[in-house]
Coordinates of C-alpha atoms and ligand atoms in Angstrom, one line a residue:
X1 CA -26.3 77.0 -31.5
X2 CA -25.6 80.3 -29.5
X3 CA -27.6 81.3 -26.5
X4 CA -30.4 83.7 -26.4
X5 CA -29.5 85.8 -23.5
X6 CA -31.7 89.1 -22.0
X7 CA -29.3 90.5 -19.4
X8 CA -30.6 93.5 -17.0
X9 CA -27.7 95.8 -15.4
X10 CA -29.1 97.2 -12.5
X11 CA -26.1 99.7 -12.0
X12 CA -26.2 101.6 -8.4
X13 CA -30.1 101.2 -8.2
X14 CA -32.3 99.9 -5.1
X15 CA -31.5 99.4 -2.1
X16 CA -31.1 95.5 -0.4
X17 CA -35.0 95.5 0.0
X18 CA -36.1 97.1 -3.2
X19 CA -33.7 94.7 -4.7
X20 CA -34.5 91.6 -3.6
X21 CA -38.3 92.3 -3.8
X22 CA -37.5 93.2 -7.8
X23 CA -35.6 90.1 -7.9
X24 CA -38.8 88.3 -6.5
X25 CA -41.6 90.2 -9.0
X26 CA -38.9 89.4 -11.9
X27 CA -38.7 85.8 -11.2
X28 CA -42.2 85.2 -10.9
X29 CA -43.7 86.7 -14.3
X30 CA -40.0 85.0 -15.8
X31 CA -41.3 81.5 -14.4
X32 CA -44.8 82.2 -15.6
X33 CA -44.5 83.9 -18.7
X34 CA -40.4 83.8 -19.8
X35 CA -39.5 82.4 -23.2
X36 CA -37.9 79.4 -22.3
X37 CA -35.3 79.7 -24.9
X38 CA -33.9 82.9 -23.5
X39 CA -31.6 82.6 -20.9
X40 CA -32.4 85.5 -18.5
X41 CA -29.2 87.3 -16.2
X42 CA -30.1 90.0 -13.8
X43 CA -26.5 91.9 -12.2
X44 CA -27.5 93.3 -9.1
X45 CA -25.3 95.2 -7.1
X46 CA -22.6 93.3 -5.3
X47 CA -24.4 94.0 -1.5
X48 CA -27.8 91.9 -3.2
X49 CA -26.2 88.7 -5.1
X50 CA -26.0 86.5 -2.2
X51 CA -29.8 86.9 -1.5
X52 CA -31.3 87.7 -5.2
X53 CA -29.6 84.1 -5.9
X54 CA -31.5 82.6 -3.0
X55 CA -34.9 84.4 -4.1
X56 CA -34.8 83.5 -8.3
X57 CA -35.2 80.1 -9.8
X58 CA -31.9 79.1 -10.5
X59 CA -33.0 77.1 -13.4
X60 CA -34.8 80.1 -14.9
X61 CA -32.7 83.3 -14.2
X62 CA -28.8 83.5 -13.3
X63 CA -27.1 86.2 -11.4
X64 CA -23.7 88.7 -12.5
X65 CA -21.9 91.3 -10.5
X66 CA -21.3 94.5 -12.6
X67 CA -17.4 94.5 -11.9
X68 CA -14.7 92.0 -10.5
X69 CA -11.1 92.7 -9.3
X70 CA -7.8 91.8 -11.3
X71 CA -6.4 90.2 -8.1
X72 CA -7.3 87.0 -6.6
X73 CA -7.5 87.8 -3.1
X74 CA -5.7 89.9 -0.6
X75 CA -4.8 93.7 0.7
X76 CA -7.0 95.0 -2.2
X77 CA -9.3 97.5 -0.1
X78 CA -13.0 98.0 -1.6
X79 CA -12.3 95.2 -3.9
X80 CA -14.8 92.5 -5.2
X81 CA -13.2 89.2 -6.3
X82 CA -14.3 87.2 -9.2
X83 CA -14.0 83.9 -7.1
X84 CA -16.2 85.9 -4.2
X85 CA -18.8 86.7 -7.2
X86 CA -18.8 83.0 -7.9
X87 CA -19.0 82.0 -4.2
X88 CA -22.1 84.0 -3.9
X89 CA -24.0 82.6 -6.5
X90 CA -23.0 84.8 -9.6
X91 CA -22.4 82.9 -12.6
X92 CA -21.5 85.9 -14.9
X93 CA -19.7 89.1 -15.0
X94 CA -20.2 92.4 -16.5
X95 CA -16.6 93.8 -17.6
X96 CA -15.8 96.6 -19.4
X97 CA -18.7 98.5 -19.1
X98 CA -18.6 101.9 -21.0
X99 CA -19.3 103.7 -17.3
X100 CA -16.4 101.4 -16.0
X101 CA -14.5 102.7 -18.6
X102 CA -15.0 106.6 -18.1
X103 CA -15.5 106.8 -14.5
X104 CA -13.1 104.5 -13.3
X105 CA -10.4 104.4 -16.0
X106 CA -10.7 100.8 -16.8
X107 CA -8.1 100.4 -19.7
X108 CA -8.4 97.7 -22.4
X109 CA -4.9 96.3 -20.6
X110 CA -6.9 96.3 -17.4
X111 CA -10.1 94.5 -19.1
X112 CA -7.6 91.7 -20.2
X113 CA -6.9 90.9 -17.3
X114 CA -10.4 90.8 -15.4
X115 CA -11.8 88.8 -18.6
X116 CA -8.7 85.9 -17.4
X117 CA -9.5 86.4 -13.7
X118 CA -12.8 85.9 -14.4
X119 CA -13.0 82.4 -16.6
X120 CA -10.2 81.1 -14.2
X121 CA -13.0 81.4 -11.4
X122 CA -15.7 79.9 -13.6
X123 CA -17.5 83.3 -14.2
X124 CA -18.9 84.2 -17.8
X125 CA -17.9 87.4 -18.6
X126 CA -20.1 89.6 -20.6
X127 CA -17.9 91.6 -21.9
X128 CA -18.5 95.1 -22.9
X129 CA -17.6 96.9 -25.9
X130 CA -19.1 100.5 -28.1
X131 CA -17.9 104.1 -29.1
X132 CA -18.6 106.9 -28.1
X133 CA -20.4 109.5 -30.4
X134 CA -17.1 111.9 -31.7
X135 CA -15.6 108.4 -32.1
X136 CA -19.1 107.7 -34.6
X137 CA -19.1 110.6 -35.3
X138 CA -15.6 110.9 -36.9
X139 CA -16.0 107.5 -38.5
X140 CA -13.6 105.6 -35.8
X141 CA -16.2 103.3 -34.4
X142 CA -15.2 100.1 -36.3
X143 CA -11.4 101.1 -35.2
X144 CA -12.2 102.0 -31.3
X145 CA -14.1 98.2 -31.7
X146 CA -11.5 96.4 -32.9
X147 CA -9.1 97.5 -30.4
X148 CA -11.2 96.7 -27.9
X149 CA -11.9 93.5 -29.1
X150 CA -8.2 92.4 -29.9
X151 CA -6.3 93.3 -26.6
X152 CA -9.0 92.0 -24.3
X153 CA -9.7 88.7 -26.1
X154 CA -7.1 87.8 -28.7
X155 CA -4.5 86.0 -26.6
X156 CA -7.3 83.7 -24.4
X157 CA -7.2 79.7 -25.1
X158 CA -10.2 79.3 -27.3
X159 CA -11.7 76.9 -24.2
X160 CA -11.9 80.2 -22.6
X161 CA -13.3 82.3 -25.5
X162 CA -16.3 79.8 -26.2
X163 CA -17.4 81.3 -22.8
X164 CA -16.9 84.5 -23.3
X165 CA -20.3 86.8 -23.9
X166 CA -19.6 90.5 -26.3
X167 CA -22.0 93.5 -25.4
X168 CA -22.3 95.6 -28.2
X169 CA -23.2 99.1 -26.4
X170 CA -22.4 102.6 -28.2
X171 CA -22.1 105.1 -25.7
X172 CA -24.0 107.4 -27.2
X173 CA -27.4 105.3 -26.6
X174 CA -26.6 104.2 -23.1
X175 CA -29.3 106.1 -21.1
X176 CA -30.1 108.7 -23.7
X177 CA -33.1 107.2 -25.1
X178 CA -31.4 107.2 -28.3
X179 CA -30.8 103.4 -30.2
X180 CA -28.5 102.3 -32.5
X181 CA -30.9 101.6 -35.2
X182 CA -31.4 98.0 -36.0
X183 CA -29.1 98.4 -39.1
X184 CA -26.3 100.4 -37.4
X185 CA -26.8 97.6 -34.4
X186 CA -26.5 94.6 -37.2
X187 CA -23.4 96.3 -38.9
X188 CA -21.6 96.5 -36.0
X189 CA -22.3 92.8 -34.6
X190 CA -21.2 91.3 -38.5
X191 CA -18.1 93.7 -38.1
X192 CA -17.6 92.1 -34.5
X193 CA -18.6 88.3 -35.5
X194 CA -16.5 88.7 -38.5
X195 CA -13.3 89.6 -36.2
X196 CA -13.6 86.6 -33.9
X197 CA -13.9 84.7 -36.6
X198 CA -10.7 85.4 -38.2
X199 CA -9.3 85.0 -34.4
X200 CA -11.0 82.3 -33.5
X201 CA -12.6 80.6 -36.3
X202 CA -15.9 78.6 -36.7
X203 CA -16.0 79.3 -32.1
X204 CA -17.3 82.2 -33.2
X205 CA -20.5 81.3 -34.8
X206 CA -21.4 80.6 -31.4
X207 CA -20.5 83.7 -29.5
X208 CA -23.9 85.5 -28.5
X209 CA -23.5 89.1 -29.4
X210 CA -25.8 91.5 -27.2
X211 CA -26.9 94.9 -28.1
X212 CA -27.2 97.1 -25.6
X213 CA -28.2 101.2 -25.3
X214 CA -32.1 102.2 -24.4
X215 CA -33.0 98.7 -25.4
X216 CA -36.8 98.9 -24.7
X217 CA -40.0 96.6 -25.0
X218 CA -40.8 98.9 -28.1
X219 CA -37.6 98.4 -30.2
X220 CA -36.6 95.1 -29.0
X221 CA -38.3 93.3 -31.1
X222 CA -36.6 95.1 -34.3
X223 CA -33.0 94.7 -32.5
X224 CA -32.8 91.3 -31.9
X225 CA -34.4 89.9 -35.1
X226 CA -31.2 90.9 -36.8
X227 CA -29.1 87.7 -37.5
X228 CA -25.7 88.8 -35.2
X229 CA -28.1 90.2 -32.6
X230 CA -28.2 87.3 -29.9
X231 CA -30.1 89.6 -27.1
X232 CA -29.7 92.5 -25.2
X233 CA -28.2 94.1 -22.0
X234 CA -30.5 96.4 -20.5
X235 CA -30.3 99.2 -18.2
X236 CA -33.3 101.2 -17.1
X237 CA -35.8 98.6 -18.8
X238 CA -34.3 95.9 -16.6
X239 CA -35.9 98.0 -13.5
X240 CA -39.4 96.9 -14.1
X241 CA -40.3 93.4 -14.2
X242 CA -43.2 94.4 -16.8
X243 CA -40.6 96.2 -19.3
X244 CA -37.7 93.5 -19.1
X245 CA -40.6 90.6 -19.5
X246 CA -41.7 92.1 -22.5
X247 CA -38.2 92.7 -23.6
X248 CA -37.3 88.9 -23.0
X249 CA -39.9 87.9 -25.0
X250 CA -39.9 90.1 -28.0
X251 CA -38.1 87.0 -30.2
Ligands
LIG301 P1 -29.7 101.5 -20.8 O1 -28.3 100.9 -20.3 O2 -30.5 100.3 -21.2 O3 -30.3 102.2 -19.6 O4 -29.3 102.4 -21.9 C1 -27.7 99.8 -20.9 C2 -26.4 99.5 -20.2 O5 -25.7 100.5 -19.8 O6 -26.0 98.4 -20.0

């Protein structure tokens, strides 16, 4: 059975206060009100982990950074490591995020390697994937996928791949307001499914597939009730504990 999984991304937002007091109002209506079948993430930035971990039910909601280094350790200036994520109390990672990609260069070459430096400190990566809109728009989505999918995951053992979470997030609808619409979303999470699948075979059935791109308490509900949709990672909604309860819950 895969896992439900509601992921918020809380980018370069809040300071340490706001943070931790979101991280308090999040984890109280996910305790009281939370489907328990969804396993709830929140990735604050790396300056909150340590205390947002102390402040959420650990049973209930689990903690991500947004980014980890290739390197294990060392003279890497600025650098977060994936074993200081996991010493902090983050069990996941966001890699590959399409902002990671444009602002900071991140190469699928580069992703392989986080993905491996991640699972080797016991992090899940959640790891992104999507087009951007000339790439849509020209028909090249399914092709800018696929390579994205097959450098950064073909050559892991498949012990490592059963951990491994896909976000599903076309560029185009991250922050625009504008959402894949549920068919475009389901298309693109068969096309992705059916990939691993060749790769790694029946592993795959178990893979949750996110969507994410101005995910929002009003469409999530259509998203995720299509068969390859297996939750969401969510931006702006995740800000407001009302928004990413209702999104949680819209199964
Ligand atoms: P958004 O961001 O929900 O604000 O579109 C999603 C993401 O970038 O992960």
């Amino acid at each position: 059975m895969r896992k439900k999984i509601v992921a918020g991304n809380w980018k370069m937002n809040k300071t340490f206060q706001e943070g931790v007091d979101l991280a308090i109002e999040l984890n109280k209506v996910v305790v009281e009100k939370g489907a328990k079948d969804v396993t709830v993430v929140v990735s604050p930035p790396f300056t909150h982990i340590a205390e947002v971990n102390k402040v959420v039910d650990n049973d209930r909601i689990s903690v991500a950074g947004q980014n980890c280094a290739t390197e294990t350790s060392g003279a890497y200036t600025g650098e977060i490591s994936a074993e200081m994520l996991w010493s902090s109390g983050a069990n996941y990672v966001i890699l590959g995020h399409s902002e990671r990609r444009t602002y900071y260069g991140e190469t699928n070459e580069l992703l392989n390697t986080k993905v491996k430096k991640a699972l080797e400190f016991n992090l899940i990566p959640i790891y992104c994937v999507g087009e951007v809109l000339e790439e849509r728009e020209a028909g090249k989505h399914f092709d800018v996928i696929k390579e994205q999918i097959e450098t950064v995951l073909f050559d892991l053992e498949i012990a490592d791949f059963e951990k491994v979470v896909v976000a599903y997030e076309p560029v185009w609808a991250i922050g625009t307001g504008k959402t894949a619409s549920s068919d475009q979303a389901q298309e693109v999470h068969k096309f992705i499914r059916t990939l691993l699948a060749d790769k790694f075979g029946a592993a795959a059935d178990n893979t949750s597939i996110l969507y994410g791109g101005s995910c929002n308490p009003k469409n999530a509900n259509e998203l995720f009730s299509n068969a390859d949709v297996d939750g969401g990672l969510i931006g702006g909604a995740s800000l407001k504990a009302e928004d990413f309860i209702q999104i949680i819950n819209a199964y």
